[in-house]
């Protein structure tokens, strides 16, 4: 099934992707953010907070945003 | 529908959508067109010069212009390819009003409110209280300018304003390790922020900014938190905590450990600026350990002066003394006898002979 996936980690990504029917939020996170822990991210489905075991539906909008990102200082 | 009947958030959404529409129109290829125009202008100028050089028989100048022209044509080729690629992409559609409204609602939910300021055409959300390494920096307004957004300048659109500033002691414009003069240096978040804003994902842009403000990157701050209440080194400007600064008695200023040293002769602590390098041995010494050669006036450290003389003058004095000694030895003849003694002996001898 097709969902809109927005990943605000790294360089940013926002596009439709195909996922298997029955994919949960937790599974999607593990597939897309292999290096991170869910507790370090804001995960929203259709702009709402959800549990990790929520099953995704066709057309869902899933957003993953880190809660900690390192800034810098331009000289 | 009467404007007064619209929900405030909807009115804001209309303004935002208009700005995002302008952003899409302005962003598409404009920069590439501008660049192309500038390059055509440069090439026209070079061609005119090339013709002049050729007409006047300036061979070397002609070759020079030719080389520059070659480089410009290579750049032009790259620009044309880039523009062709951009034009070949599917046009970016601005988000519809519904999508913008959903974004604004999400932002309002995440931040406990969202407002629009007509002066400056800014969307404003307020963060929670930010405390980094036990230093309370306070709440920040994250402000996104719709005008800058419409001009396709996403990084210029963002400002962070401290509501109750607790700035770095060395510079009150630094209100956060990654905020200087209300400009946020997004660091690792730069690409994601630009992508979010250019796509019209305002909620994501606000959340990304908040993630930067709630994180301390000790490797690259405007001011380190452990020196937040510190002072700058007088020499290099490095901001250090009071315990890590050294006081120079000579010039009565603060210095970091990199700019602080000691006299190589007497060991007195001093900043580098109050030490002078000996012209002979290069050791850096304080003024008390410097003296002038009494003959030539050269300033050297006391260790390089011998009896108040520099090595050259000392050598010259030694040579002079040796010369004087040799001359004195030649005048006496037998060892130990002076000229006067010899005269008296001769006089006595002659008197005895006469008798």
XYZ file of C-alpha atoms in Angstrom:
430
model
C 0.000 0.000 0.000
C 1.018 3.590 -0.561
C 1.700 6.076 2.194
C 3.210 9.567 2.344
C 6.425 9.314 4.306
C 8.166 12.426 5.633
C 11.557 11.930 7.220
C 12.994 15.098 8.773
C 16.185 13.328 9.779
C 19.359 14.090 7.830
C 18.722 15.899 4.561
C 14.937 15.577 4.686
C 12.710 13.324 2.597
C 9.074 13.622 1.684
C 7.513 11.298 -0.849
C 5.117 8.430 -1.336
C 6.468 4.984 -0.587
C 5.093 1.469 -0.797
C 4.784 -0.525 2.389
C 3.390 -3.974 3.029
C -0.168 -4.295 4.279
C -0.240 -4.571 8.055
C 2.951 -2.569 8.550
C 2.994 -0.980 11.968
C 4.534 2.341 12.948
C 7.263 0.484 14.791
C 8.100 -1.638 11.766
C 8.210 1.359 9.456
C 10.485 3.202 11.867
C 12.877 0.254 12.070
C 12.970 0.043 8.269
C 13.545 3.744 7.655
C 15.549 4.870 10.686
C 17.908 1.985 11.280
C 20.317 4.005 13.424
C 17.887 5.691 15.792
C 15.711 4.970 18.786
C 11.982 5.775 18.588
C 12.084 7.711 21.848
C 14.429 10.227 20.175
C 11.871 11.067 17.525
C 8.471 12.638 17.139
C 6.386 10.160 15.173
C 3.072 11.382 13.816
C 0.483 9.647 11.661
C -1.905 12.032 9.956
C -0.483 14.728 12.205
C -1.460 12.914 15.383
C 0.676 11.123 17.976
C 0.199 7.354 17.793
C 1.275 4.185 19.529
C 4.062 2.132 18.027
C 1.799 -0.777 17.282
C -0.656 1.224 15.218
C -1.203 -0.395 11.839
C -0.755 1.930 8.888
C -3.504 2.404 6.333
C -3.507 3.265 2.652
C -2.864 6.991 2.198
C -1.604 7.634 5.712
C 0.784 10.525 6.211
C 3.669 9.466 8.464
C 6.168 12.035 9.756
C 9.324 11.273 11.694
C 11.221 14.230 13.210
C 14.237 14.038 15.528
C 13.777 15.744 18.869
C 17.505 16.547 19.066
C 19.467 18.004 16.159
C 22.890 19.582 16.502
C 23.152 23.166 15.427
C 26.390 24.988 14.817
C 27.888 28.406 14.595
C 28.564 30.073 11.286
C 31.791 32.162 11.318
C -17.805 33.871 2.920
C -17.351 37.133 4.822
C -13.795 37.653 6.012
C -14.996 38.256 9.544
C -16.567 34.828 9.605
C -13.355 33.028 8.815
C -11.541 31.392 11.680
C -8.314 33.244 12.509
C -6.238 30.194 11.661
C -7.945 30.020 8.276
C -7.122 33.651 7.573
C -3.508 32.904 8.434
C -3.603 29.838 6.193
C -4.720 31.994 3.259
C -1.778 34.328 3.758
C 0.614 31.409 4.107
C -0.672 29.713 0.983
C -0.239 32.915 -0.976
C 3.344 33.215 0.226
C 4.077 29.586 -0.626
C 2.621 30.072 -4.106
C 4.948 33.024 -4.662
C 7.802 30.913 -3.320
C 7.158 28.214 -5.900
C 6.907 30.727 -8.750
C 9.992 32.657 -7.608
C 12.075 29.626 -6.811
C 11.628 27.831 -10.074
C 14.705 28.462 -12.215
C 14.972 32.135 -11.228
C 18.403 31.700 -9.765
C 19.534 29.766 -12.832
C 18.159 32.481 -15.156
C 19.946 35.191 -13.226
C 23.187 33.306 -13.390
C 22.815 32.751 -17.127
C 22.194 36.447 -17.717
C 25.291 37.410 -15.763
C 27.392 34.930 -17.696
C 26.139 36.226 -21.072
C 27.085 39.703 -19.984
C 30.595 38.606 -18.989
C 31.117 36.742 -22.239
C 29.962 39.731 -24.312
C 32.480 41.910 -22.555
C 35.262 39.385 -23.104
C 34.441 39.065 -26.796
C 34.651 42.845 -27.210
C 38.073 42.856 -25.585
C 39.199 39.924 -27.678
C 38.266 41.794 -30.867
C 40.125 44.908 -29.757
C 43.238 42.888 -28.989
C 43.076 41.169 -32.341
C 42.584 44.417 -34.273
C 45.527 46.045 -32.571
C 47.777 43.047 -32.898
C 48.193 42.535 -29.151
C 49.049 38.885 -29.372
C 49.728 38.178 -25.701
C 46.631 40.041 -24.526
C 44.576 38.292 -27.168
C 45.728 34.910 -25.904
C 44.911 35.909 -22.342
C 41.388 36.953 -23.277
C 40.993 33.743 -25.235
C 41.903 31.674 -22.161
C 39.470 33.547 -19.951
C 36.789 33.200 -22.595
C 37.316 29.445 -22.690
C 36.752 29.196 -18.948
C 33.615 31.308 -19.126
C 32.208 29.199 -21.933
C 32.779 26.046 -19.859
C 30.853 27.631 -16.989
C 28.105 28.663 -19.383
C 27.843 25.094 -20.584
C 27.367 23.885 -17.005
C 24.728 26.517 -16.341
C 22.776 25.597 -19.455
C 22.802 21.926 -18.500
C 21.624 22.783 -14.993
C 18.786 24.945 -16.253
C 17.749 22.329 -18.779
C 17.594 19.793 -15.991
C 15.467 22.085 -13.835
C 13.040 22.855 -16.643
C 12.717 19.158 -17.319
C 11.465 18.423 -13.814
C 7.792 18.265 -12.948
C 6.601 21.622 -11.667
C 6.280 21.872 -7.891
C 2.716 22.434 -6.820
C 2.219 24.636 -3.794
C 0.246 22.990 -0.972
C -3.468 23.572 -1.086
C -5.308 25.587 1.520
C -6.518 22.488 3.336
C -3.008 21.173 3.673
C -1.711 24.532 4.913
C -4.504 24.758 7.454
C -3.730 21.250 8.727
C -0.093 22.254 9.042
C -0.930 25.326 11.054
C -3.229 23.341 13.343
C -0.476 20.780 13.916
C 1.971 23.555 14.764
C -0.497 25.122 17.153
C -1.063 21.756 18.854
C 2.656 21.030 19.196
C 3.567 24.464 20.554
C 0.444 25.297 22.489
C -0.424 28.102 20.135
C 0.536 29.875 16.943
C 0.069 33.490 15.982
C 0.533 35.667 12.952
C 2.105 39.098 13.162
C 1.143 41.344 10.285
C 4.128 43.576 10.979
C 6.872 41.576 9.345
C 4.363 38.989 8.099
C 5.661 36.396 10.558
C 4.335 33.148 11.901
C 5.326 32.840 15.542
C 5.425 29.838 17.866
C 6.928 29.768 21.339
C 9.095 26.961 22.664
C 9.065 25.543 26.130
C 11.642 26.726 28.663
C 15.040 25.736 27.323
C 17.709 24.673 29.792
C 20.999 23.348 28.487
C 23.626 21.991 30.894
C 21.983 23.709 33.847
C 21.958 27.089 32.123
C 18.475 28.491 31.726
C 18.176 30.144 28.343
C 14.452 30.744 28.629
C 11.714 30.449 26.056
C 12.296 31.371 22.457
C 9.942 32.683 19.807
C 10.488 30.804 16.572
C 9.581 33.297 13.869
C 9.180 32.403 10.216
C 8.846 35.313 7.822
C 6.364 34.787 5.026
C 7.996 37.547 2.985
C 11.376 35.820 3.043
C 9.618 32.552 2.325
C 7.979 34.092 -0.740
C 11.398 35.248 -1.918
C 12.603 31.625 -1.698
C 15.051 32.492 1.059
C 14.228 29.805 3.634
C 17.248 30.364 5.851
C 16.624 34.119 5.939
C 13.037 33.430 6.934
C 13.978 31.989 10.319
C 14.642 33.923 13.519
C 14.732 32.882 17.174
C 14.037 35.572 19.724
C 14.730 34.995 23.408
C 11.773 36.148 25.466
C 13.813 36.626 28.641
C 17.392 36.650 27.384
C 20.177 35.123 29.412
C 22.921 35.834 26.903
C 26.532 34.865 26.855
C 28.506 37.265 29.074
C 30.963 38.112 26.311
C 28.332 39.062 23.734
C 24.717 39.781 24.528
C 23.714 39.021 20.934
C 24.405 35.347 21.642
C 21.282 34.227 23.491
C 21.761 30.528 22.794
C 24.851 28.507 21.873
C 23.506 28.321 18.298
C 21.712 31.662 18.066
C 23.505 34.926 17.283
C 21.639 38.154 16.593
C 18.419 36.126 16.468
C 19.788 34.023 13.601
C 19.780 30.282 14.191
C 22.659 28.289 12.840
C 20.828 25.074 12.011
C 23.933 22.954 11.443
C 22.835 19.358 10.767
C 19.252 20.529 10.379
C 19.888 22.959 7.520
C 18.948 20.679 4.634
C 15.890 19.246 6.341
C 14.684 22.725 7.309
C 15.091 24.095 3.790
C 13.327 21.082 2.343
C 10.447 21.435 4.811
C 9.957 25.126 4.207
C 10.223 24.949 0.447
C 7.668 22.150 0.439
C 5.328 24.181 2.600
C 5.628 21.834 5.590
C 5.584 24.594 8.152
C 4.925 22.341 11.135
C 8.032 20.353 10.264
C 10.047 23.564 9.928
C 8.986 24.681 13.403
C 9.664 21.244 14.915
C 13.094 21.021 13.319
C 14.004 24.443 14.676
C 12.833 23.456 18.129
C 14.977 20.315 17.937
C 18.033 22.512 17.296
C 17.202 24.906 20.113
C 16.825 22.066 22.605
C 20.173 20.511 21.677
C 23.678 21.625 22.587
C 26.489 20.917 20.156
C 29.620 21.584 22.182
C 31.822 21.187 19.101
C 30.502 24.252 17.309
C 28.711 26.849 19.425
C 28.935 30.625 19.186
C 29.835 30.431 22.863
C 30.479 27.287 24.886
C 28.136 26.766 27.787
C 30.976 26.182 30.215
C 32.135 29.713 29.371
C 28.645 31.207 29.169
C 29.372 33.516 32.040
C 33.042 33.819 31.094
C 35.142 36.571 29.547
C 37.028 36.842 26.262
C 40.776 36.505 25.969
C 42.199 39.962 25.231
C 44.418 38.537 22.520
C 42.491 35.900 20.563
C 38.940 36.559 21.787
C 38.365 32.991 22.959
C 35.683 33.039 25.616
C 36.727 31.181 28.722
C 35.379 30.695 32.176
C 36.989 32.914 34.828
C 38.992 30.013 36.253
C 40.530 29.396 32.834
C 41.721 32.956 32.303
C 45.069 34.347 33.431
C 45.737 37.861 34.569
C 48.789 39.629 33.175
C 50.319 41.993 35.731
C 52.094 43.866 32.984
C 49.153 45.018 30.932
C 46.437 44.193 33.506
C 44.255 42.157 31.137
C 42.810 38.630 30.898
C 44.276 35.968 28.640
C 43.504 32.335 27.827
C 46.144 29.656 28.400
C 47.120 29.711 24.722
C 48.007 33.398 24.863
C 49.635 33.323 28.304
C 53.223 32.388 28.925
C 56.168 33.166 31.184
C 59.573 34.817 30.961
C 62.198 32.315 29.826
C 64.773 33.948 32.081
C 63.071 34.627 35.412
C 59.859 32.603 35.013
C 57.519 35.509 35.713
C 54.049 34.817 34.259
C 53.055 37.160 31.479
C 51.002 37.408 28.306
C 52.813 36.932 25.027
C 52.430 40.604 24.215
C 54.421 41.672 27.262
C 57.353 39.430 26.386
C 60.070 40.327 23.901
C 62.131 37.932 21.896
C 65.892 38.205 22.420
C 67.484 39.070 19.092
C 70.242 36.606 19.669
C 68.771 33.503 21.299
C 65.079 34.086 20.440
C 63.974 33.351 24.002
C 60.958 35.405 25.062
C 61.723 37.387 28.188
C 60.146 40.138 30.248
C 61.372 43.741 30.271
C 63.270 43.191 33.516
C 65.380 40.533 31.864
C 66.277 42.677 28.876
C 69.213 45.060 28.731
C 71.172 47.005 26.171
C 74.760 46.426 25.186
C 76.733 49.300 26.737
C 78.702 49.735 23.522
C 76.361 49.250 20.559
C 72.998 49.559 22.298
C 71.596 46.240 20.980
C 68.826 44.931 23.223
C 69.410 41.358 24.335
C 68.377 39.173 27.219
C 70.651 39.328 30.208
C 71.816 35.811 29.492
C 73.294 36.894 26.145
C 75.164 39.886 27.592
C 78.573 39.407 29.129
C 79.632 42.155 31.461
C 77.109 44.392 29.796
C 78.382 43.689 26.298
C 76.884 41.749 23.442
C 79.050 38.937 22.061
C 80.279 41.070 19.146
C 81.357 43.941 21.333
C 82.789 41.537 23.895
C 84.873 39.937 21.173
C 85.999 43.314 19.914
C 87.046 44.337 23.429
C 88.920 41.105 23.910
C 90.788 41.586 20.645
C 91.722 45.143 21.616
C 93.047 44.029 24.969
C 95.121 41.326 23.345
C 96.610 43.836 20.917
C 97.511 46.172 23.751
C 99.159 43.344 25.656
C 101.329 42.385 22.686
C 102.452 45.930 22.127
C 103.373 46.344 25.785
C 105.392 43.085 25.767
C 107.507 44.226 22.695
C 108.549 47.525 24.388
C 110.090 45.884 27.565
C 112.640 43.565 25.682
C 113.963 41.070 28.359
C 111.204 39.796 30.342
C 110.483 41.977 33.390
C 112.757 44.947 32.462
C 111.426 48.300 31.505
C 113.029 50.691 29.045
C 113.994 53.076 31.817
C 115.918 50.305 33.643
C 117.874 49.566 30.485
C 118.843 53.244 30.120
C 120.103 53.382 33.683
C 122.133 50.198 33.219
C 123.706 51.563 30.066
C 124.516 54.858 31.781
C 126.151 53.055 34.710
C 128.175 50.905 32.339
C 129.465 53.893 30.472
C 130.366 55.712 33.681
C 132.317 52.720 34.922
C 134.163 52.466 31.660
C 135.183 56.129 31.823
C 136.476 55.728 35.305
